Coordinates of N, CA and C in Angstrom, one line a residue:
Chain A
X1 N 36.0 84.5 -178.4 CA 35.8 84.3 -176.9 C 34.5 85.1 -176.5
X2 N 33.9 84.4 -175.8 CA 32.5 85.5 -175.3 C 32.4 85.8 -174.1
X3 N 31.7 86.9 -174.0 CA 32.3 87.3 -172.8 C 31.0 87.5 -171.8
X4 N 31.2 87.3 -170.3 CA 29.3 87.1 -169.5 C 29.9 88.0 -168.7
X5 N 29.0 89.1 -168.3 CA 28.5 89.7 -167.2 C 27.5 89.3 -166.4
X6 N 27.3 89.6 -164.7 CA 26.5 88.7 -164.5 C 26.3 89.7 -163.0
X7 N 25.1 90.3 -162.6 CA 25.2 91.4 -161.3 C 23.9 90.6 -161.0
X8 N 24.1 91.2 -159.4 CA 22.7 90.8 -158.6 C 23.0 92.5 -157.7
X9 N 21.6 93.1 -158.3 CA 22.1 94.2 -157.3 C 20.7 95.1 -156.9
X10 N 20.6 96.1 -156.0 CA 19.0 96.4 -155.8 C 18.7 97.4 -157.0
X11 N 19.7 98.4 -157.3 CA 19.6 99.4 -158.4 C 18.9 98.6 -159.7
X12 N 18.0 99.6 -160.2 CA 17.9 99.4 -161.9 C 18.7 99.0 -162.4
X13 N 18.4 98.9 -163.9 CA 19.5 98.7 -165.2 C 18.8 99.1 -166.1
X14 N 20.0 99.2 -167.4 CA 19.9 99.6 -168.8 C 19.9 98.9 -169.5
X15 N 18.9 98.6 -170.5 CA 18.9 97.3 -170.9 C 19.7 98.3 -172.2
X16 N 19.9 99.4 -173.0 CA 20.5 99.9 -174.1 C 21.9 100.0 -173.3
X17 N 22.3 100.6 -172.9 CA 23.8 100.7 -172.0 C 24.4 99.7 -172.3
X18 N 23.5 98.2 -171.4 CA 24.3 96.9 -171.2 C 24.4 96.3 -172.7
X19 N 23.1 96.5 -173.4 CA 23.3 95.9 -174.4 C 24.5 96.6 -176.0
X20 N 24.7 97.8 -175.5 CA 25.8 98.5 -176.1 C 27.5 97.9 -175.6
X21 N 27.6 97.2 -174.5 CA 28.5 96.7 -173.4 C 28.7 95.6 -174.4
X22 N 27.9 94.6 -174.9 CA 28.0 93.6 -175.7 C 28.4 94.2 -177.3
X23 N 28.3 94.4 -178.0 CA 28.6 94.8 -179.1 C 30.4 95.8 -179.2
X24 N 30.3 96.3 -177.7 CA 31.7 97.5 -178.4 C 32.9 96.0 -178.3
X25 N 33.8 96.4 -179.6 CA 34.9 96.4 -180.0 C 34.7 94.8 -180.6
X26 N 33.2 94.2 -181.4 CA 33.2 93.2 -182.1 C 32.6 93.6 -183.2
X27 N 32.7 92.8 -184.3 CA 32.1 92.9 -185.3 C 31.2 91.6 -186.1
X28 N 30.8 90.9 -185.0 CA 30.4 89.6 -185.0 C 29.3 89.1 -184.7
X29 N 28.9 90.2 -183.9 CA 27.6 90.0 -183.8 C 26.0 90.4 -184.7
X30 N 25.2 89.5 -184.7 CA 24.3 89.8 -185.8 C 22.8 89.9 -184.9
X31 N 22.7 89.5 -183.6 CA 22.1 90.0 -182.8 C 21.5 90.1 -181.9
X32 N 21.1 90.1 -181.1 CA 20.9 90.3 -179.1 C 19.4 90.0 -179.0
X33 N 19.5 88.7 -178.4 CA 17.9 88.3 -177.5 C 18.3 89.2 -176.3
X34 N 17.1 89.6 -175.6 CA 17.0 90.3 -174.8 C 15.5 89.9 -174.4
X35 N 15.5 89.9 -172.8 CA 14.3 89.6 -172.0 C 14.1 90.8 -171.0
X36 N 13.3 91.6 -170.3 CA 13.6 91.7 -169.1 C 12.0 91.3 -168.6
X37 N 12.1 91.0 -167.4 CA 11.2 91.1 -166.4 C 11.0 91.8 -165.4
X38 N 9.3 91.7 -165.4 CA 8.3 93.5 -164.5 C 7.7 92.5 -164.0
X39 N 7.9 93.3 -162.7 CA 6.6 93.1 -161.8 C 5.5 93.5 -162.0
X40 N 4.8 92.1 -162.1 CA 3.2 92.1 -162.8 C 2.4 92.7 -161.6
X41 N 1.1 93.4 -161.7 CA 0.1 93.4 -161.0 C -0.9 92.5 -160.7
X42 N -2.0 92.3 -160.1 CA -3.6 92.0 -160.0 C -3.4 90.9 -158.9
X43 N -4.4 91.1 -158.4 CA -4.8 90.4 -156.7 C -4.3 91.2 -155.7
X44 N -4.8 92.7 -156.1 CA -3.9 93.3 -155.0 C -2.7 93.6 -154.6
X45 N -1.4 93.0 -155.4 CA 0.2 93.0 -155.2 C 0.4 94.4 -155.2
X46 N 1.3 94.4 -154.4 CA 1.5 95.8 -154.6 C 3.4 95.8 -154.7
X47 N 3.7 95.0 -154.6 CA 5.3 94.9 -154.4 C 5.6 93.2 -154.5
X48 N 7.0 93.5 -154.5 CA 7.5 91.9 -154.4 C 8.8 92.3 -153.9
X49 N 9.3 91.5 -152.7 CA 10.4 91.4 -151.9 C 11.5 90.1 -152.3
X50 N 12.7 90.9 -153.4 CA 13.4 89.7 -153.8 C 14.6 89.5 -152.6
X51 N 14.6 87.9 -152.0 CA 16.0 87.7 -151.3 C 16.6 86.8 -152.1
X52 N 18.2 86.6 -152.0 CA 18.8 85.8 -152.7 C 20.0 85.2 -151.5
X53 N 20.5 84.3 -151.7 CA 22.0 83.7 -151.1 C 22.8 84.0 -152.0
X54 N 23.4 85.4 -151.2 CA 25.1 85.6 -151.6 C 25.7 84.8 -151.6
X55 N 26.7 84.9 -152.8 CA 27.7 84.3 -153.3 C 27.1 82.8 -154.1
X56 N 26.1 81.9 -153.5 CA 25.9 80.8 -154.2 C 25.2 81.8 -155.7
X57 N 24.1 82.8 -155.4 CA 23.5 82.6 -156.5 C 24.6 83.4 -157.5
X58 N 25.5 84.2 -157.1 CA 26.4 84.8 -158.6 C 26.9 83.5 -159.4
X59 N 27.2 82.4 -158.3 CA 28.2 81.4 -159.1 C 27.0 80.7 -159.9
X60 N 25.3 80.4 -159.3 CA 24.9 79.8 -160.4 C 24.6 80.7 -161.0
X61 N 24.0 81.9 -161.4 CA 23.7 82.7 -162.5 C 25.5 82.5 -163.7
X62 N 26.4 82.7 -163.1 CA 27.5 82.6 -163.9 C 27.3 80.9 -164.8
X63 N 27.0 80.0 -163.6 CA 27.0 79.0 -164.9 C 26.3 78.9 -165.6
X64 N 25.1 79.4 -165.7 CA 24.1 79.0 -166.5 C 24.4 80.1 -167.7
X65 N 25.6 81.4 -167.6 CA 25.2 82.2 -168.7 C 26.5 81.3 -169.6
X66 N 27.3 80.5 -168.8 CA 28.5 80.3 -169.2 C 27.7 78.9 -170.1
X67 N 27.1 78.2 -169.5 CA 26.7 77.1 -170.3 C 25.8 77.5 -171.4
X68 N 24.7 79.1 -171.4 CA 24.5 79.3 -172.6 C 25.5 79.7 -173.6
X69 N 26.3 80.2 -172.9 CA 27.6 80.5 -174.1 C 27.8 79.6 -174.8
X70 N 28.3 78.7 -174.4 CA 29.1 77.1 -174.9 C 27.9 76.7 -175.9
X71 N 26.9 76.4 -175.1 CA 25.2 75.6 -176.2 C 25.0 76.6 -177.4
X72 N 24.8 77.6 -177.3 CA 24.6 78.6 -177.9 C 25.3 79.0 -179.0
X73 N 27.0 79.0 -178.7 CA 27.6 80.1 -179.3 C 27.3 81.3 -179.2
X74 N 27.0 81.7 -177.9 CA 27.0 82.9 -178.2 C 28.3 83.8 -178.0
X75 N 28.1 85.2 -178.4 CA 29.6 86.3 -178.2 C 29.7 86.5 -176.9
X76 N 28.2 86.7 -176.5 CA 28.2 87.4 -175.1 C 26.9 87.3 -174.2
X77 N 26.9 87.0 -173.0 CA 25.9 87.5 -172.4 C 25.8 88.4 -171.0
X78 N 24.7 88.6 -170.7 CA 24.2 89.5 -169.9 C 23.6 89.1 -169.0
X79 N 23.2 89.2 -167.5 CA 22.4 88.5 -166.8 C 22.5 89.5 -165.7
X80 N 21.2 90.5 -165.3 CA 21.3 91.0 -164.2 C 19.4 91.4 -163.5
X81 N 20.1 90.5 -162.1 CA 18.6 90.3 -161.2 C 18.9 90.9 -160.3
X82 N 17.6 91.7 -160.1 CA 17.4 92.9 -159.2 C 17.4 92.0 -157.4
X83 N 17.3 92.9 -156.9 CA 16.8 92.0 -155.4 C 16.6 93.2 -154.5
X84 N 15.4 92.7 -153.4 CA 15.0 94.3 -152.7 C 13.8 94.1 -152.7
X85 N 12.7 95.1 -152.2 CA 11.6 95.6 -152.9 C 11.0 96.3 -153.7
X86 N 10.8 95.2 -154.7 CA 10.4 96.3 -156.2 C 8.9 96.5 -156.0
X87 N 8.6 97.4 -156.8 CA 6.8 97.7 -157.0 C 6.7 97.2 -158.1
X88 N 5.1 96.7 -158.3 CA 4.3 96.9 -159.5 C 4.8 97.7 -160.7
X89 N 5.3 97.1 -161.6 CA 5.7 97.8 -163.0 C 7.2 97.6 -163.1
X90 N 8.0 97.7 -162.0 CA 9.3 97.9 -162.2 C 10.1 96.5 -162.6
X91 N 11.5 96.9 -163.2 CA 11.8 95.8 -163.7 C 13.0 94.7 -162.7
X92 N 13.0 93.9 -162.9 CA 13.2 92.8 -161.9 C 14.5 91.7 -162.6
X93 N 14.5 91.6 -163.8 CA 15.5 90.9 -164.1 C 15.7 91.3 -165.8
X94 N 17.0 91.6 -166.1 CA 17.6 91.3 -167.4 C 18.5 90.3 -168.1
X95 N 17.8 89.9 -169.4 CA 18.8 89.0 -169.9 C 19.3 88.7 -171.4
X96 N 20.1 89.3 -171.6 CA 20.8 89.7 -173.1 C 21.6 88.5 -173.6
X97 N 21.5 88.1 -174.9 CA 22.6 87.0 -175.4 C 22.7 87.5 -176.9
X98 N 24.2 88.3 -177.2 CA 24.7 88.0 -178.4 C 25.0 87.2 -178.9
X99 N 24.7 87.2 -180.4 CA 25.3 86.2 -181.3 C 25.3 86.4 -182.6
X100 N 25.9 85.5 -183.4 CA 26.0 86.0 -185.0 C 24.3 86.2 -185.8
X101 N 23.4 84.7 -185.2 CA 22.7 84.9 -185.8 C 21.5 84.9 -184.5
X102 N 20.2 85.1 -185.4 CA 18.8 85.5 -184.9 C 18.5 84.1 -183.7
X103 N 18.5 82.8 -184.2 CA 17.9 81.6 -183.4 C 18.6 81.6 -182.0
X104 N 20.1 81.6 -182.1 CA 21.1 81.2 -181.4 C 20.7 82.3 -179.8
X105 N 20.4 83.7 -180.4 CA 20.5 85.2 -179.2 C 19.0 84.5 -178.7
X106 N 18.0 84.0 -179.4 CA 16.6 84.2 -178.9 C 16.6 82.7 -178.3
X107 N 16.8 81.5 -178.3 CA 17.0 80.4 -177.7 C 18.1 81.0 -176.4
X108 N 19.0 81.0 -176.3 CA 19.8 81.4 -175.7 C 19.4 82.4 -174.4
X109 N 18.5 82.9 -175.0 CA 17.7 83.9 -173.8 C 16.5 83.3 -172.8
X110 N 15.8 82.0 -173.8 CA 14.8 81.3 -173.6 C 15.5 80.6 -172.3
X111 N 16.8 79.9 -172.6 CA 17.4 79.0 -171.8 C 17.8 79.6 -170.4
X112 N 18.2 80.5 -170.6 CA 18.9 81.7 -169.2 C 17.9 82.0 -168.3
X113 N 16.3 82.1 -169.1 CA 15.4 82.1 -168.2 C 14.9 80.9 -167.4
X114 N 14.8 80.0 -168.2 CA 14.3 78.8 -167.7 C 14.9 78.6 -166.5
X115 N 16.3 78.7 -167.3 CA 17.3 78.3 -166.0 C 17.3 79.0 -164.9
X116 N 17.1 80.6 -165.0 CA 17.4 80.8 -164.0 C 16.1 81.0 -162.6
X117 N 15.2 80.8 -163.3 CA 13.9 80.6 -162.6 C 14.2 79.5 -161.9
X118 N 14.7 78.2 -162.0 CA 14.7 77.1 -161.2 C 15.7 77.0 -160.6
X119 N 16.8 77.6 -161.2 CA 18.0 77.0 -160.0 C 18.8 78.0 -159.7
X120 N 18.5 79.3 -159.8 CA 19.5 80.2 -158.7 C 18.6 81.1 -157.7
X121 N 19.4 80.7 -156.9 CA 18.4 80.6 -155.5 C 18.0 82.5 -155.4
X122 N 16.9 82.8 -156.1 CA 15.9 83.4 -155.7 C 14.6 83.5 -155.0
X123 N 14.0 84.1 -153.6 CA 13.1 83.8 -153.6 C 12.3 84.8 -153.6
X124 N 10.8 85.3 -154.2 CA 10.1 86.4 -154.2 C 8.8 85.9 -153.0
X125 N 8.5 87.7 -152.5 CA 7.5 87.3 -151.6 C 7.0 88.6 -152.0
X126 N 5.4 87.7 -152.1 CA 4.0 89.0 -152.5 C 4.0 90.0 -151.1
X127 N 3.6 91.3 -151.5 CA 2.9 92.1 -150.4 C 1.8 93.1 -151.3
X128 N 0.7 92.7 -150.6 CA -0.6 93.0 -150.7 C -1.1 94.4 -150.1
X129 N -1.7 94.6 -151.0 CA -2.0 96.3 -151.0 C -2.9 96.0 -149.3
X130 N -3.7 95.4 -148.6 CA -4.8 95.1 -147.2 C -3.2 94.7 -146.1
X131 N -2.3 94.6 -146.9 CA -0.7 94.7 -145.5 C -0.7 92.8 -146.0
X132 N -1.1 92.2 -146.3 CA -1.4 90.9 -146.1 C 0.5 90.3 -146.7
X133 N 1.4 89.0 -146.4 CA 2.2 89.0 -147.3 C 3.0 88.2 -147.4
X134 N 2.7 87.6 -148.2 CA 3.0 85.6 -148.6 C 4.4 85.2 -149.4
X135 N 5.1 84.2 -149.4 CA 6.2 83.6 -149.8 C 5.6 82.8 -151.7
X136 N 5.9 83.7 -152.3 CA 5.6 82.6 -153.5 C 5.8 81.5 -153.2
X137 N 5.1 80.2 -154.4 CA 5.1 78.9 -154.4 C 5.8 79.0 -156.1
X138 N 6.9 77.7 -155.7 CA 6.8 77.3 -156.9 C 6.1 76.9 -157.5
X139 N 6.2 77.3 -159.0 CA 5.3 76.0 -160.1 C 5.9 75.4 -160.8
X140 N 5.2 74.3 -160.8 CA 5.6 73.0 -161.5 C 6.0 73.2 -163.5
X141 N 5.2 74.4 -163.9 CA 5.3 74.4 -165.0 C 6.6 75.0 -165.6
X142 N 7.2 75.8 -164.4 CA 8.9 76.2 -164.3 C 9.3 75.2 -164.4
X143 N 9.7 74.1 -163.8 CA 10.1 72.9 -163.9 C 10.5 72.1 -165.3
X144 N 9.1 72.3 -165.6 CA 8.9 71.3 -166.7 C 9.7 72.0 -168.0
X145 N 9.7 73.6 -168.2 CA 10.2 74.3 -169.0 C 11.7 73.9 -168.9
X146 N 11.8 73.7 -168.2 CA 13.8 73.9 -167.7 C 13.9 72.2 -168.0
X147 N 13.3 71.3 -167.6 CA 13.6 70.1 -168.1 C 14.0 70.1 -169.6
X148 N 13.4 70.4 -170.8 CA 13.3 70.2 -172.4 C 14.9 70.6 -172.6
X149 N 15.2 71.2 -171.8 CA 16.6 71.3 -172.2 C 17.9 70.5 -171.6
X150 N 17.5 69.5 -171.2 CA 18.1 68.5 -170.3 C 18.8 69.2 -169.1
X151 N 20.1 68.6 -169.1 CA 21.0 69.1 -167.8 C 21.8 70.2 -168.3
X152 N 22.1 71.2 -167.6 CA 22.8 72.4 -167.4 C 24.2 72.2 -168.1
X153 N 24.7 71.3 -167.5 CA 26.6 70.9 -168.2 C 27.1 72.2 -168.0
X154 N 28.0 72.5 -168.3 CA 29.0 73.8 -168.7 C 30.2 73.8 -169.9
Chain B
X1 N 34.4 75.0 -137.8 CA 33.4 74.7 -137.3 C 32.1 75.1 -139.1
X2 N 31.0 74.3 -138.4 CA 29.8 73.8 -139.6 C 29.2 75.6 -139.3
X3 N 28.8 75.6 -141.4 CA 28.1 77.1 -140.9 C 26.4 76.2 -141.2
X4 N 25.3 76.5 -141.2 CA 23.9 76.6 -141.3 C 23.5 77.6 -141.9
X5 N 22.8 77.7 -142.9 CA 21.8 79.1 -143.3 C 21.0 78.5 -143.6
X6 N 19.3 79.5 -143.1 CA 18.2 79.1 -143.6 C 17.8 80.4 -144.7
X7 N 16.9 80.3 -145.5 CA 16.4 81.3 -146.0 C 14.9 81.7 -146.4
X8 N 14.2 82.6 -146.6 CA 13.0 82.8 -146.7 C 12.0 82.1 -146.2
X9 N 10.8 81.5 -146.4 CA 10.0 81.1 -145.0 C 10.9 80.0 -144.1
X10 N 11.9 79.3 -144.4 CA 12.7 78.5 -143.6 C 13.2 79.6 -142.6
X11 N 13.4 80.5 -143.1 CA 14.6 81.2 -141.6 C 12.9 82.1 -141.1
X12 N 11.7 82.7 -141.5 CA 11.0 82.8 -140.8 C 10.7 82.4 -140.0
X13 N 10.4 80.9 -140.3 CA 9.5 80.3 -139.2 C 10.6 79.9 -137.9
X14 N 11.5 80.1 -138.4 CA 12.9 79.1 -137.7 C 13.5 80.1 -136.5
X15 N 13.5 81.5 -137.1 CA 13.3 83.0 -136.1 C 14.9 83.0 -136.5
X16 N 15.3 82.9 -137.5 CA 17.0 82.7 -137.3 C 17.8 82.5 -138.7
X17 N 18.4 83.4 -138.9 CA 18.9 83.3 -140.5 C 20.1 82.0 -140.6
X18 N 20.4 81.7 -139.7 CA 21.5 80.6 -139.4 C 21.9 80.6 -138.1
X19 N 23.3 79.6 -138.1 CA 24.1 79.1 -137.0 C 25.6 78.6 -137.3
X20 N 26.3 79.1 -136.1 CA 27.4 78.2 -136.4 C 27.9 77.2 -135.6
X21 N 28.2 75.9 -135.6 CA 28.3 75.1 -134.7 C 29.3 73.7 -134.9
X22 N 29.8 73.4 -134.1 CA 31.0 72.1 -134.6 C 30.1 71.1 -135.1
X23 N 30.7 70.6 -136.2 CA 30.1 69.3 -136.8 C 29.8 67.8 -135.3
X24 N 28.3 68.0 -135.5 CA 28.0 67.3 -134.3 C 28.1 65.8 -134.3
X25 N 28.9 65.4 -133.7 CA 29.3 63.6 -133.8 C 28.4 62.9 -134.0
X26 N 28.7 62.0 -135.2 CA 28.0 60.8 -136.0 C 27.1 61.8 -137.3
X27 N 27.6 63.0 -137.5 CA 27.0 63.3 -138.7 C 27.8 63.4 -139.8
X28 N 27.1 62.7 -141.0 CA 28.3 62.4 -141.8 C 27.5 62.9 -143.2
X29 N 26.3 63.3 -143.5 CA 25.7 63.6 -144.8 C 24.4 64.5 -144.5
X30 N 24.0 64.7 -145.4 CA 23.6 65.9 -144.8 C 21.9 65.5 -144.0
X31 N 21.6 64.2 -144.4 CA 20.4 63.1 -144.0 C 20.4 63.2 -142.5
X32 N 22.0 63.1 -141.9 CA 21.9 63.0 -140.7 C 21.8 64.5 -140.1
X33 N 22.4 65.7 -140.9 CA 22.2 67.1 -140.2 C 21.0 67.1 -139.7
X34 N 19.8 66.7 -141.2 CA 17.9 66.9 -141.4 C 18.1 66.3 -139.8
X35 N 18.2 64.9 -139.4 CA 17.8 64.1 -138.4 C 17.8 65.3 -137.3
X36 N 19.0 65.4 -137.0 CA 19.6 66.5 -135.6 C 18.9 67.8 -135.6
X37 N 18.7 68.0 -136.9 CA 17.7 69.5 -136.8 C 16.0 69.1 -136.1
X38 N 15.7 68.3 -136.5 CA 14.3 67.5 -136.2 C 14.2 67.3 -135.1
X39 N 15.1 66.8 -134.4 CA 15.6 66.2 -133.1 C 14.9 67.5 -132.4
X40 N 15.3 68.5 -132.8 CA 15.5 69.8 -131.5 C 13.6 69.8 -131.6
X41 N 13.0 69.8 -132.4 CA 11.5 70.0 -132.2 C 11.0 71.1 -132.8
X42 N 9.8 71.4 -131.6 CA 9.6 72.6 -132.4 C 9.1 72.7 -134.0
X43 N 9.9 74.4 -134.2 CA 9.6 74.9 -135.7 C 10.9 73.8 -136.4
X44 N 11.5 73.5 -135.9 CA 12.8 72.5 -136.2 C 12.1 71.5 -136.5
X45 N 11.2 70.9 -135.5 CA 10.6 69.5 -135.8 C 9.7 69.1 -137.1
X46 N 8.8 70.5 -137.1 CA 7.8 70.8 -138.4 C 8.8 70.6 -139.4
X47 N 9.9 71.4 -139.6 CA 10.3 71.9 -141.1 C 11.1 70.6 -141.6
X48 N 12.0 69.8 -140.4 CA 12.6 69.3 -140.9 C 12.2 67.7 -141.2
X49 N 10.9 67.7 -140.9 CA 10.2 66.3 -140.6 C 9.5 66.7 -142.3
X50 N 9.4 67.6 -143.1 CA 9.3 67.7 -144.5 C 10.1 67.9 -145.2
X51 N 11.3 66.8 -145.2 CA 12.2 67.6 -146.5 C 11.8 67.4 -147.7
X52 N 10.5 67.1 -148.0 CA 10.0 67.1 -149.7 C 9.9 69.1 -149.9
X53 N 9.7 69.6 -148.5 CA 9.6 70.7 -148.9 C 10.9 71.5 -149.1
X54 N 11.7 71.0 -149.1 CA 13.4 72.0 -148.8 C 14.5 71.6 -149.4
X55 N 15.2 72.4 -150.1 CA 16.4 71.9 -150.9 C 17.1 72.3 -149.9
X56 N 18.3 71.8 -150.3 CA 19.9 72.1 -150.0 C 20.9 72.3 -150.6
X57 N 21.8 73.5 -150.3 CA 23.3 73.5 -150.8 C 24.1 72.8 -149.9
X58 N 25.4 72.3 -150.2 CA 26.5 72.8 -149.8 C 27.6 73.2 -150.2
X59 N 28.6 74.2 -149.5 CA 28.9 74.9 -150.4 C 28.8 75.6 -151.4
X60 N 27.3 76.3 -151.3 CA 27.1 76.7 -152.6 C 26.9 76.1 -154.1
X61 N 27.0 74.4 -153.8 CA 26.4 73.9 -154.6 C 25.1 72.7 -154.8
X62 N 24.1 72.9 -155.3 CA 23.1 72.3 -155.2 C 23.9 70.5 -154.4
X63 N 22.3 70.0 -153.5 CA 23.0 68.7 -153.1 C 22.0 67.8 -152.6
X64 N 21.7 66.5 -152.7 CA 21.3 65.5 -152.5 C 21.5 65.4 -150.6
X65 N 20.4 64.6 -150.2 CA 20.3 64.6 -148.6 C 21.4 63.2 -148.5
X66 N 22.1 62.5 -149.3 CA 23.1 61.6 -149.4 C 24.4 62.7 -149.7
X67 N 24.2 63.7 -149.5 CA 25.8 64.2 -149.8 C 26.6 64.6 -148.2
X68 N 27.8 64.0 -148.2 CA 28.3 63.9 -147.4 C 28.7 65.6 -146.6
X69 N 28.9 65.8 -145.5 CA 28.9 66.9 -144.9 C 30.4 66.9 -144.0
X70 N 30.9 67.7 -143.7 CA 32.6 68.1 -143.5 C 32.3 68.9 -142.2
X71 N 33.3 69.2 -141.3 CA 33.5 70.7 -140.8 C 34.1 71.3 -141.2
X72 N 33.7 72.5 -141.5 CA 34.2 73.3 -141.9 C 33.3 73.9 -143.3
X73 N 32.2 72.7 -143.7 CA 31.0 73.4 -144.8 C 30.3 73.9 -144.4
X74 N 29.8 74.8 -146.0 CA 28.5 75.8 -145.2 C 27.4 75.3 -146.4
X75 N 26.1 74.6 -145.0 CA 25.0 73.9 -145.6 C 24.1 75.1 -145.4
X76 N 23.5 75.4 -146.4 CA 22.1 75.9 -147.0 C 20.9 75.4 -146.8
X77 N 19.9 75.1 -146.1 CA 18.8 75.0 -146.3 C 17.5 76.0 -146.8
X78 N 16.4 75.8 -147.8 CA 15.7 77.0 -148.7 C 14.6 76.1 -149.3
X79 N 13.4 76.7 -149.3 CA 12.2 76.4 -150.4 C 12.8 76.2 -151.6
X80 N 12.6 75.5 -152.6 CA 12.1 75.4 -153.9 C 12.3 76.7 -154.5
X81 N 13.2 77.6 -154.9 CA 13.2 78.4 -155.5 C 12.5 79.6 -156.7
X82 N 12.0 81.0 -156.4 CA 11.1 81.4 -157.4 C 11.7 82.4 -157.8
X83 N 13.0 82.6 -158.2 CA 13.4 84.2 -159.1 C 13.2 84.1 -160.5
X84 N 13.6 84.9 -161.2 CA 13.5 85.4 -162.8 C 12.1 86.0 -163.0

C-alpha cells in the first residue's frame, strides 16, 4: 500500500525529515525522486505572492499524487506547496516519490510536477523590487508538458 | 443558496472575493451564470464577456461552461492556473 501526504501551508519544509517520513517502517523502497522548487530571481522580482482555493486545491494535489501512485507504483509520495509571500531563493514547492526502483521515483516526480503546475489551482504574482506587481501568465509550454502524459485517471 | 468565488486578478478587478446568492431563475449551467454575471456590466461585463480567459470549478471540481449548476453549489471562477 503506498502511502501520500499532501500540505499546502505558508511554513517551510524538510525535504530530509519528509523524505525519512517515506522510508520509516518499509523495506521496499530502492529510491526517492525528489524535486523542490525556489523562487527564481532576474527582472527585478523580488518576491512572489502564492494564493490558492482552499479545499479544491488539497483534493487536486491528492489526486494527482494518488494517480502517480497507481501509474507509477510507487510506495509513497510527498507533495507540499508553500502559499504566502516567498522571496527570491526560498523554496516554494516539494515533491518526493518512493519506489522500488530508480525510473518509477524520477518519472513519478516528473508527472506530479507537470500536473501540478496545470491543474491545482495555484496562482503566483510577481512583486518587483520599483513596488511594480503583476499576476503571472500562463504558459503554453506547461500545457504541452502535462499533455504527453494523457489524462490524469486515478 | 449558490456560493461564487472569484480568485486572483478575477477577484481584483471584480473588488470582491465572492458572493452568496439564490440560484437566479432560468439558470441552469454554468453558460447561463457567465450570461447573468455579464449582464451586471461593468468589471462584470469585461471579465465575463472573455471566458477564453477563465476556468471554472464546481464544487471543487474542474468544469465545462455546459456543466449544469444546482443551489446549493459553490462555482469558482480563476485565470488559467500558475503554481509548482
Amino acid at each position: 500500500m503506498s502511502c501520500v501526504t499532501v500540505r499546502v501551508q505558508a511554513d517551510t519544509f524538510d525535504a530530509t525529515h519528509e523524505t525519512a517520513l517515506l522510508l520509516r517502517r518499509r523495506d521496499d523502497v530502492g529510491g526517492v525522486g525528489a524535486f523542490t522548487g525556489i523562487v527564481r530571481g532576474g527582472g527585478g522580482l523580488v518576491a512572489l505572492e502564492l494564493e490558492h482555493y482552499p479545499g479544491m486545491t488539497e483534493s487536486m494535489m491528492r489526486q494527482i499524487a494518488e494517480s502517480a501512485c497507481t501509474r507509477f507504483g510507487l510506495t509513497g509520495c510527498t507533495v507540499i506547496h508553500r502559499v504566502g509571500r516567498l522571496e527570491v531563493g526560498m523554496p516554494i514547492v516539494l515533491v518526493l516519490c518512493a519506489a522500488a526502483h530508480r525510473k518509477a521515483a524520477l518519472e513519478g516526480t516528473e508527472f506530479m510536477m507537470d500536473w501540478l503546475k496545470t491543474s491545482a489551482p495555484f496562482w503566483k504574482r510577481e512583486e518587483f523590487s520599483n513596488g511594480r506587481s503583476e499576476w503571472v501568465q500562463p504558459r503554453a509550454q506547461d500545457d504541452a508538458a502535462t499533455a504527453r502524459w494523457g489524462t490524469l485517471g486515478t | 443558496m449558490l456560493r461564487i468565488l472569484y480568485f486572483a486578478w478575477l477577484r481584483d478587478q471584480l473588488g470582491c472575493p465572492g458572493e452568496t446568492l439564490p440560484l437566479p431563475q432560468g439558470v441552469r449551467s454554468v453558460q447561463d451564470l457567465i450570461d447573468r454575471l455579464r449582464a451586471r456590466g461593468g468589471a462584470y461585463g469585461e471579465i465575463f464577456a472573455r471566458p477564453e480567459l477563465i476556468r471554472v470549478a464546481v464544487n471543487h471540481s474542474f468544469a465545462t461552461v455546459d456543466a449544469p449548476v444546482a443551489a446549493n453549489d459553490e462555482i469558482a471562477f480563476f485565470p488559467p492556473v500558475t503554481g509548482g
